[in-house]
mmCIF file of C-alpha atoms in Angstrom:
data_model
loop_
_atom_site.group_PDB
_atom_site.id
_atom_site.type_symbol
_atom_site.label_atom_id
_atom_site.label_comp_id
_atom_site.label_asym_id
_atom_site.label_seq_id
_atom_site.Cartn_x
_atom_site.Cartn_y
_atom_site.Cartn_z
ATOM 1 C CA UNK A 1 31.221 1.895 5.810
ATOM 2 C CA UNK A 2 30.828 2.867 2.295
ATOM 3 C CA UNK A 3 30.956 0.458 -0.718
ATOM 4 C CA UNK A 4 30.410 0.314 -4.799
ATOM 5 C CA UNK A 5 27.792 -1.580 -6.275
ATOM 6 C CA UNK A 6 28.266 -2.744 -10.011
ATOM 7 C CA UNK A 7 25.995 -4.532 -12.147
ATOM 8 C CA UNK A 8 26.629 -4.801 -15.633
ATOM 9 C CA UNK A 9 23.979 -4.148 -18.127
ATOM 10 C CA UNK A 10 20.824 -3.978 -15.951
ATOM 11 C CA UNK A 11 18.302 -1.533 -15.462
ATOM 12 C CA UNK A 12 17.275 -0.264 -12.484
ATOM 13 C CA UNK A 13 13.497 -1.231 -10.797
ATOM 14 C CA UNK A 14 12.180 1.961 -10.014
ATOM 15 C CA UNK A 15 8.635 2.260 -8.838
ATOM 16 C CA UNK A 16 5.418 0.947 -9.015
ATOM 17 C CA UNK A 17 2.382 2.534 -10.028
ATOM 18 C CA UNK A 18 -1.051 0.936 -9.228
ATOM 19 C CA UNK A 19 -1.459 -2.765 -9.128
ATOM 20 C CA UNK A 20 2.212 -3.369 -7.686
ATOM 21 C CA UNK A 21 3.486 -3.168 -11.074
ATOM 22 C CA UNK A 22 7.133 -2.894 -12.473
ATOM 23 C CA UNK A 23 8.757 0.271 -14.287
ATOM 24 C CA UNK A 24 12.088 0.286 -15.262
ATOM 25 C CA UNK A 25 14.671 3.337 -15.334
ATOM 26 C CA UNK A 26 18.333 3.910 -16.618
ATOM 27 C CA UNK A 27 21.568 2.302 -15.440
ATOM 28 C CA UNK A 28 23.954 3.709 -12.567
ATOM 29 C CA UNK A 29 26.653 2.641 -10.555
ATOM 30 C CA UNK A 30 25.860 3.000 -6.690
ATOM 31 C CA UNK A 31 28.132 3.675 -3.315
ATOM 32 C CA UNK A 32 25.909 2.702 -0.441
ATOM 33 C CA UNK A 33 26.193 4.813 2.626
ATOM 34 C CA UNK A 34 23.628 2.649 4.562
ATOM 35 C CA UNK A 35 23.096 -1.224 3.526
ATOM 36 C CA UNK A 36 20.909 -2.761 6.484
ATOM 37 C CA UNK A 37 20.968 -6.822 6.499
ATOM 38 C CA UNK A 38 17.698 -8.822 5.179
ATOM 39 C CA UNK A 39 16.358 -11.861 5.285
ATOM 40 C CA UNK A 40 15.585 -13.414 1.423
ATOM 41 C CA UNK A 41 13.977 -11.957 -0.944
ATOM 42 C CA UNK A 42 10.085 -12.774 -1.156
ATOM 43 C CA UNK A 43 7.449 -12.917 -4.332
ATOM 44 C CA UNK A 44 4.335 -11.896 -3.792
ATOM 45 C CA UNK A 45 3.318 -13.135 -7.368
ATOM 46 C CA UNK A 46 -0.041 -12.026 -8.626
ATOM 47 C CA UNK A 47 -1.130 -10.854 -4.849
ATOM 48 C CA UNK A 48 -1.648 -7.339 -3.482
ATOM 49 C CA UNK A 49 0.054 -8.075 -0.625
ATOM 50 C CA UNK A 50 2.955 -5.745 -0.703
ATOM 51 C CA UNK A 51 1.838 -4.276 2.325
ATOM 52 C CA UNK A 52 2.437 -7.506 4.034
ATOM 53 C CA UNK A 53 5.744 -8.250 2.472
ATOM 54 C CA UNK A 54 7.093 -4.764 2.992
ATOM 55 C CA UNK A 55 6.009 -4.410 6.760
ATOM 56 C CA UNK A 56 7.230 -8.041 7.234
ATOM 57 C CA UNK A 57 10.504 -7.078 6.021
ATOM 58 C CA UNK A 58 10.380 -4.306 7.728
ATOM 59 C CA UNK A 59 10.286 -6.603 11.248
ATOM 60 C CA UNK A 60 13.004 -9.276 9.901
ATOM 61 C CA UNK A 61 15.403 -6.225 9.499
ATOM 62 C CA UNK A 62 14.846 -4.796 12.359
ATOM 63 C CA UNK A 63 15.563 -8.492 14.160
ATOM 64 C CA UNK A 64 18.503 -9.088 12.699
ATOM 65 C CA UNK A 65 20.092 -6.177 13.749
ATOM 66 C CA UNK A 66 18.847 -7.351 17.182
ATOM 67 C CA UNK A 67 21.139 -10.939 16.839
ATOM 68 C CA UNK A 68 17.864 -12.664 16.261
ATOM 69 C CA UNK A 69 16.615 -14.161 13.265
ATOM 70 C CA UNK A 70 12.938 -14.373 11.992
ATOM 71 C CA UNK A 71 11.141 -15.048 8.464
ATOM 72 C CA UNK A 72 7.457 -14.362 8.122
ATOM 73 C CA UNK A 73 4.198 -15.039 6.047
ATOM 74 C CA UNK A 74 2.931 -12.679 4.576
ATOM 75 C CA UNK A 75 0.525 -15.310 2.796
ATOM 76 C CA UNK A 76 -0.637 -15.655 6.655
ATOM 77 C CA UNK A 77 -1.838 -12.203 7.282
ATOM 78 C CA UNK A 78 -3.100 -12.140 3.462
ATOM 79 C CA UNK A 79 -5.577 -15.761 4.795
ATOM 80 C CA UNK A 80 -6.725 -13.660 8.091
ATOM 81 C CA UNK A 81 -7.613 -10.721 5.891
ATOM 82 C CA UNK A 82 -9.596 -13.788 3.694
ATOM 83 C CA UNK A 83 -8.736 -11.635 0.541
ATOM 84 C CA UNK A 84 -5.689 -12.065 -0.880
ATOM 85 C CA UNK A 85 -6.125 -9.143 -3.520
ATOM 86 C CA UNK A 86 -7.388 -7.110 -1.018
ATOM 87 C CA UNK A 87 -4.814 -3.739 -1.341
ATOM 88 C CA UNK A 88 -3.957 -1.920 1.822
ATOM 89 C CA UNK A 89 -1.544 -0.474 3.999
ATOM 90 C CA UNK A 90 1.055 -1.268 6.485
ATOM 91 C CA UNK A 91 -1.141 -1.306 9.408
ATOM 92 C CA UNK A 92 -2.750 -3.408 8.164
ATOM 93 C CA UNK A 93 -0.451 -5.776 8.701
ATOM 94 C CA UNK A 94 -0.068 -4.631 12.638
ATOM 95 C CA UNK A 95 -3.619 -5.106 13.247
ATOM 96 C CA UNK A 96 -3.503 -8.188 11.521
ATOM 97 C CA UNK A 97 -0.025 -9.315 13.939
ATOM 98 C CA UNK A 98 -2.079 -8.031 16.448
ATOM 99 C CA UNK A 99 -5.219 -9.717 16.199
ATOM 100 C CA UNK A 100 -4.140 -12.755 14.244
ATOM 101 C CA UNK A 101 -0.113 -13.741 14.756
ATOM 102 C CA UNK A 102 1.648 -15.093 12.196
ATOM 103 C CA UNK A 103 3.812 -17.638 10.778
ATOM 104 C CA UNK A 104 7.192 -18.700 9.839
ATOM 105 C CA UNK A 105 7.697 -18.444 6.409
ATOM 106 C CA UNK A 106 8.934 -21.783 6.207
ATOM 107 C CA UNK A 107 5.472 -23.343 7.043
ATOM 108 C CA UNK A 108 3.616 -21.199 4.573
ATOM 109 C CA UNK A 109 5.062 -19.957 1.790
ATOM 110 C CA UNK A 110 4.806 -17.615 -1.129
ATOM 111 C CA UNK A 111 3.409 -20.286 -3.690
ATOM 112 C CA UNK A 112 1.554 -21.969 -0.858
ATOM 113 C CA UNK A 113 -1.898 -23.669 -1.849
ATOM 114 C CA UNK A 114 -5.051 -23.561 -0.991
ATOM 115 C CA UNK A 115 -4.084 -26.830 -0.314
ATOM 116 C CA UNK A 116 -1.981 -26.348 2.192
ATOM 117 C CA UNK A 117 -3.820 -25.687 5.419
ATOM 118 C CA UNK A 118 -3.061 -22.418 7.624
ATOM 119 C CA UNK A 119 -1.480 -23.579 10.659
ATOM 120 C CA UNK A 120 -2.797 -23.689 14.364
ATOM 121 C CA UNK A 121 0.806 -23.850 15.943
ATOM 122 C CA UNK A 122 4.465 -22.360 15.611
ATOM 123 C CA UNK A 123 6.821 -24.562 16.937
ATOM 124 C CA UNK A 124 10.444 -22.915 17.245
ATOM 125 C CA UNK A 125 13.591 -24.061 19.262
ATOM 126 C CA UNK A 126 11.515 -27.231 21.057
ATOM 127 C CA UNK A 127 8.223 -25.107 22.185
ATOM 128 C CA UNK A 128 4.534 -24.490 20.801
ATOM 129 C CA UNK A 129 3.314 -21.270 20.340
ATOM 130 C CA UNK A 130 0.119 -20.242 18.782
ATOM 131 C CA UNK A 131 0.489 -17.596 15.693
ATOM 132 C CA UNK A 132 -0.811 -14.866 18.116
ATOM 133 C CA UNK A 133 1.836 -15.802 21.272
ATOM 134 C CA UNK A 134 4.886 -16.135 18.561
ATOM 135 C CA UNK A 135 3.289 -12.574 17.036
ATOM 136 C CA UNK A 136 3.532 -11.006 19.926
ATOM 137 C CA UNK A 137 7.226 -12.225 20.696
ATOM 138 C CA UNK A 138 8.380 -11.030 17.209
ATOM 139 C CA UNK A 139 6.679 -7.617 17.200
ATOM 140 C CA UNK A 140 4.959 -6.344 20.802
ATOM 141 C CA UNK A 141 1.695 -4.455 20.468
ATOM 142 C CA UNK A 142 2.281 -0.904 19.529
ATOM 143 C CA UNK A 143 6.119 -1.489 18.898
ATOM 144 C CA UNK A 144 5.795 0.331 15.398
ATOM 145 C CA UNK A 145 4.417 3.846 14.739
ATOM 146 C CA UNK A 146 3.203 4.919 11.703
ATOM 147 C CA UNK A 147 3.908 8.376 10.030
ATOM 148 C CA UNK A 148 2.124 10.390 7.457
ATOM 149 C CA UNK A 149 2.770 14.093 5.581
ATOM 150 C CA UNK A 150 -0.898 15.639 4.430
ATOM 151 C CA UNK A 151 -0.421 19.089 4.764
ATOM 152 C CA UNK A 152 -4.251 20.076 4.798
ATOM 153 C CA UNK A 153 -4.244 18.061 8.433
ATOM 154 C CA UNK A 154 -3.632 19.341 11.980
ATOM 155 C CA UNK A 155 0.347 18.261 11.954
ATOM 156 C CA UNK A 156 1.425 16.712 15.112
ATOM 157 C CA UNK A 157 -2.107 15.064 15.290
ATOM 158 C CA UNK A 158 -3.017 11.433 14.418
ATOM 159 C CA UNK A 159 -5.067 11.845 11.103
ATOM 160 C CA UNK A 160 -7.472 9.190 8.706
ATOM 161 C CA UNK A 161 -5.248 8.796 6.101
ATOM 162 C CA UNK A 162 -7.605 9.668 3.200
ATOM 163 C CA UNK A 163 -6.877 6.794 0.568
ATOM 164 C CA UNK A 164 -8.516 4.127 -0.765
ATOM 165 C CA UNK A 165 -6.308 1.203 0.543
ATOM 166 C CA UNK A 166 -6.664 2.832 4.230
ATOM 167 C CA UNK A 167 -10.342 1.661 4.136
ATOM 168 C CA UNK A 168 -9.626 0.581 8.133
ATOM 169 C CA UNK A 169 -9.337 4.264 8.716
ATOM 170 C CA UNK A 170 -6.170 3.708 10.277
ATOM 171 C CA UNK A 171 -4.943 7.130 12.030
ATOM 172 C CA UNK A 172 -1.067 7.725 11.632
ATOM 173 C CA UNK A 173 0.487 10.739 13.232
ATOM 174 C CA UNK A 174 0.784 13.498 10.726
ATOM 175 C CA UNK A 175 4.214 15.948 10.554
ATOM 176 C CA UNK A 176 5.870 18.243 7.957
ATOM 177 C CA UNK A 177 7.559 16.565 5.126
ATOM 178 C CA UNK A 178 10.849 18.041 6.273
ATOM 179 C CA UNK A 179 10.157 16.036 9.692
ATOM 180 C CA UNK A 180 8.995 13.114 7.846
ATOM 181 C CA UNK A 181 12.508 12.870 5.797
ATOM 182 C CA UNK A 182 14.641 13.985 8.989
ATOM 183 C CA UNK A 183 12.936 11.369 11.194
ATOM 184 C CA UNK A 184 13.399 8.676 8.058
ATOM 185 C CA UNK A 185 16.780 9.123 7.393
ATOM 186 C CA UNK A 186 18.087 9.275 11.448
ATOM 187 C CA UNK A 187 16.592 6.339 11.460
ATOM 188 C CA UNK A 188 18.184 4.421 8.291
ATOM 189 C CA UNK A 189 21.122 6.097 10.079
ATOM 190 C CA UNK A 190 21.180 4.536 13.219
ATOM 191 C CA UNK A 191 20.196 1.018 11.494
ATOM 192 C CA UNK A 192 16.594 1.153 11.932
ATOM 193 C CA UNK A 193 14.718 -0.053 8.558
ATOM 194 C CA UNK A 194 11.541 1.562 7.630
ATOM 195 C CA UNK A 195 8.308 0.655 6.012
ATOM 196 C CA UNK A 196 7.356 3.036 3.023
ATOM 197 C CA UNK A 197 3.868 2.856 1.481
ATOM 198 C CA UNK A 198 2.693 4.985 -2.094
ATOM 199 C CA UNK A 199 -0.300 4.963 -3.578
ATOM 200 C CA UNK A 200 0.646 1.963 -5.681
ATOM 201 C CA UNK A 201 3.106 -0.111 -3.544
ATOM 202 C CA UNK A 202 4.764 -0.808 -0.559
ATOM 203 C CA UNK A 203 8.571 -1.562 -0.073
ATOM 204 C CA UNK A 204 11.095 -1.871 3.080
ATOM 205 C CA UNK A 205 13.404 0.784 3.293
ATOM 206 C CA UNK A 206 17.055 -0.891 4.157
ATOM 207 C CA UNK A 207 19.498 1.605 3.033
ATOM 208 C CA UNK A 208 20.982 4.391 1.320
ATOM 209 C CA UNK A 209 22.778 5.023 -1.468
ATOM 210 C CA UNK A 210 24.096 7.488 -4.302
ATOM 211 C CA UNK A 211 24.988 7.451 -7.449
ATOM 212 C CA UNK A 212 28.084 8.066 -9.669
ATOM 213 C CA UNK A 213 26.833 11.834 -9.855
ATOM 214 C CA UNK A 214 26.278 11.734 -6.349
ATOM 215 C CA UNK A 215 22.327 12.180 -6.535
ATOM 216 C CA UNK A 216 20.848 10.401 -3.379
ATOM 217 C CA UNK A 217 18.692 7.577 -3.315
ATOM 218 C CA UNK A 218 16.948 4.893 -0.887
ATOM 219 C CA UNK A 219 17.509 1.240 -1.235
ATOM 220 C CA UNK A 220 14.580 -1.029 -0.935
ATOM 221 C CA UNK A 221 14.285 -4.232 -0.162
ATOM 222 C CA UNK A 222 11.107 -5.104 -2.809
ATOM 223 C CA UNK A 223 8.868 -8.248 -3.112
ATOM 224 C CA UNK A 224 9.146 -9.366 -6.605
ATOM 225 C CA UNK A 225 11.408 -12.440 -6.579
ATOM 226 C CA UNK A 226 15.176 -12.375 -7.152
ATOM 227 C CA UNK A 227 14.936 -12.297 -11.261
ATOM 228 C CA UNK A 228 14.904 -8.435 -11.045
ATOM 229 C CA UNK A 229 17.777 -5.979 -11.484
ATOM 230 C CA UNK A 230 20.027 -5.985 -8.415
ATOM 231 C CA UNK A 231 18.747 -9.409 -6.952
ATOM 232 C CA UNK A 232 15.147 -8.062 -6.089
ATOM 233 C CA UNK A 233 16.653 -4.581 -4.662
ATOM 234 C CA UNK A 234 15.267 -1.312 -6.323
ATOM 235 C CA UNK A 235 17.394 2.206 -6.154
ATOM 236 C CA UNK A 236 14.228 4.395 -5.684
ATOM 237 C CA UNK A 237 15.528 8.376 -6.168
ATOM 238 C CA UNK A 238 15.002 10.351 -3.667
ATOM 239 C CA UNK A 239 12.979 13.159 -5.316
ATOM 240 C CA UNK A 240 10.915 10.605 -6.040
ATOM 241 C CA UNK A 241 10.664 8.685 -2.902
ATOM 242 C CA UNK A 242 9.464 11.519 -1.035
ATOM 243 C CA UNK A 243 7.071 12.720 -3.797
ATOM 244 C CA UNK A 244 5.647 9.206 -3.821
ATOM 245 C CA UNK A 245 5.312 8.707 -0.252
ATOM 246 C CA UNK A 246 2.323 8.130 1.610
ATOM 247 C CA UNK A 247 3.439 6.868 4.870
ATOM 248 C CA UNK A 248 5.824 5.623 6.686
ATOM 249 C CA UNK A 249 6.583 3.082 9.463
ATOM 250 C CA UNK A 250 9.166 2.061 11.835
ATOM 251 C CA UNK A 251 9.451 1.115 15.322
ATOM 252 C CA UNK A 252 9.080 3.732 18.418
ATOM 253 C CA UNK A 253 12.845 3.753 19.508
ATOM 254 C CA UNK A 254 13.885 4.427 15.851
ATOM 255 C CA UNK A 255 11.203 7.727 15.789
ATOM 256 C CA UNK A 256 12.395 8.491 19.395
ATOM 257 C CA UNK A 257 15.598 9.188 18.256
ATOM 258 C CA UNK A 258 14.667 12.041 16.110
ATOM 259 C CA UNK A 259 13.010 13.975 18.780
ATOM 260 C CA UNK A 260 14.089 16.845 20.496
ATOM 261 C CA UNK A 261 16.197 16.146 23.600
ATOM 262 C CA UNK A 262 15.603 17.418 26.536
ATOM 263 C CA UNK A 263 18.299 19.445 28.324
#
């Protein structure tokens, strides 16, 4: 289903250089082609943890178009990691699930304190969990795969991404860019969200859109608080989504579905 967005005299939030910083762009009247449900929109505040928010919100998505409902901390994973201004990618935030758990969102917040003591129990619907048994309910080991484009690597090989924030040395499978946009946009297509990571930031891919000229765009769900242009939303162009991108992330049945089928 197609629809118009119109917001008066607001600029658009386009992207993030380093630091998880703001830029802003020109106005433009958008027709969605894809709009995936989300939970709220989150502030990371002064943190670096857009990774966290953005692979998060990648999960809650992907939930809610399951009939459940679940809203994260990404505060948690930032208190496992014991460095809250500690930049670095999206799995990051799977090891961290993986090793770790998480939270509900509810328990520990985005302007939680030091004050306020990281939890030893989830308790949801009349049962205890610990944050590693509820992580593990919400998002099963190895449920996500991570894609990259670097096209002096072996393609169809899992490669070291060779940036700073990937200072786990974290190996994501590397493909052509024209696989890399195929496989993103069959997925937004079939309602899968997607994690995107740049050098500077990380946002949840939840849709597509274009504008009144018809250029193409992605719609992210960002981490920035509502007080932005578009309630927290930012129309990232398409030229430069892909120019920006640095990997990718989404769960195993969404990549399955743009592989080659068998006859």
């Amino acid at each position: 289903m197609r629809y118009t967005i119109r917001i008066g005299a607001l600029l658009v939030a386009v992207l993030l250089i380093a630091g998880c910083k703001q830029r802003k762009a020109e106005l433009h009247t958008f027709t969605h082609e894809v709009l995936l449900p989300m939970t709220p929109i989150k502030n990371q505040g002064k943190s670096e943890l857009c990774w966290a928010y953005a692979m998060l919100a990648t999960i809650e998505t992907e939930h809610l178009l399951q009939g459940d409902s679940v809203n994260l901390s990404p505060v948690y994973l930032g208190r496992m990691l014991k460095r809250t201004n500690q930049r670095a990618m999206g799995q990051t935030a799977l090891n961290l699930l993986d090793r770790y758990g998480v939270v509900g969102y509810d328990v520990l917040p985005d302007d939680a304190t030091d004050e306020l003591k990281t939890p030893k129990n989830v308790f949801l619907l009349g049962a205890r969990y610990t944050p590693l048994e509820f992580a593990h309910s919400v998002c099963a080991p190895n449920e996500y795969i991570g894609l990259t484009c670097f096209p002096d690597s072996p393609y169809y090989q899992k490669i070291d991404v060779p940036i700073p924030d990937n200072w786990e040395h974290n190996r994501l499978l590397n493909v052509p860019m024209d696989t890399l946009r195929r496989t993103v946009n069959r997925a937004l297509r079939h309602r899968h969200p997607v994690c995107w990571e740049s050098r500077g930031h990380a946002m949840a891919v939840v849709g597509m859109a274009r504008d009144e000229q018809q250029r193409p765009y992605y719609v992210m769900k960002n981490s920035w608080g509502t007080k932005q242009p578009y309630g927290g939303l930012v129309y990232m162009p398409a030229r430069r989504m892909w120019r920006d991108v640095v990997a990718v992330y989404m769960t195993r049945d969404a990549y399955a579905i743009s592989l080659p089928k068998c006859r």
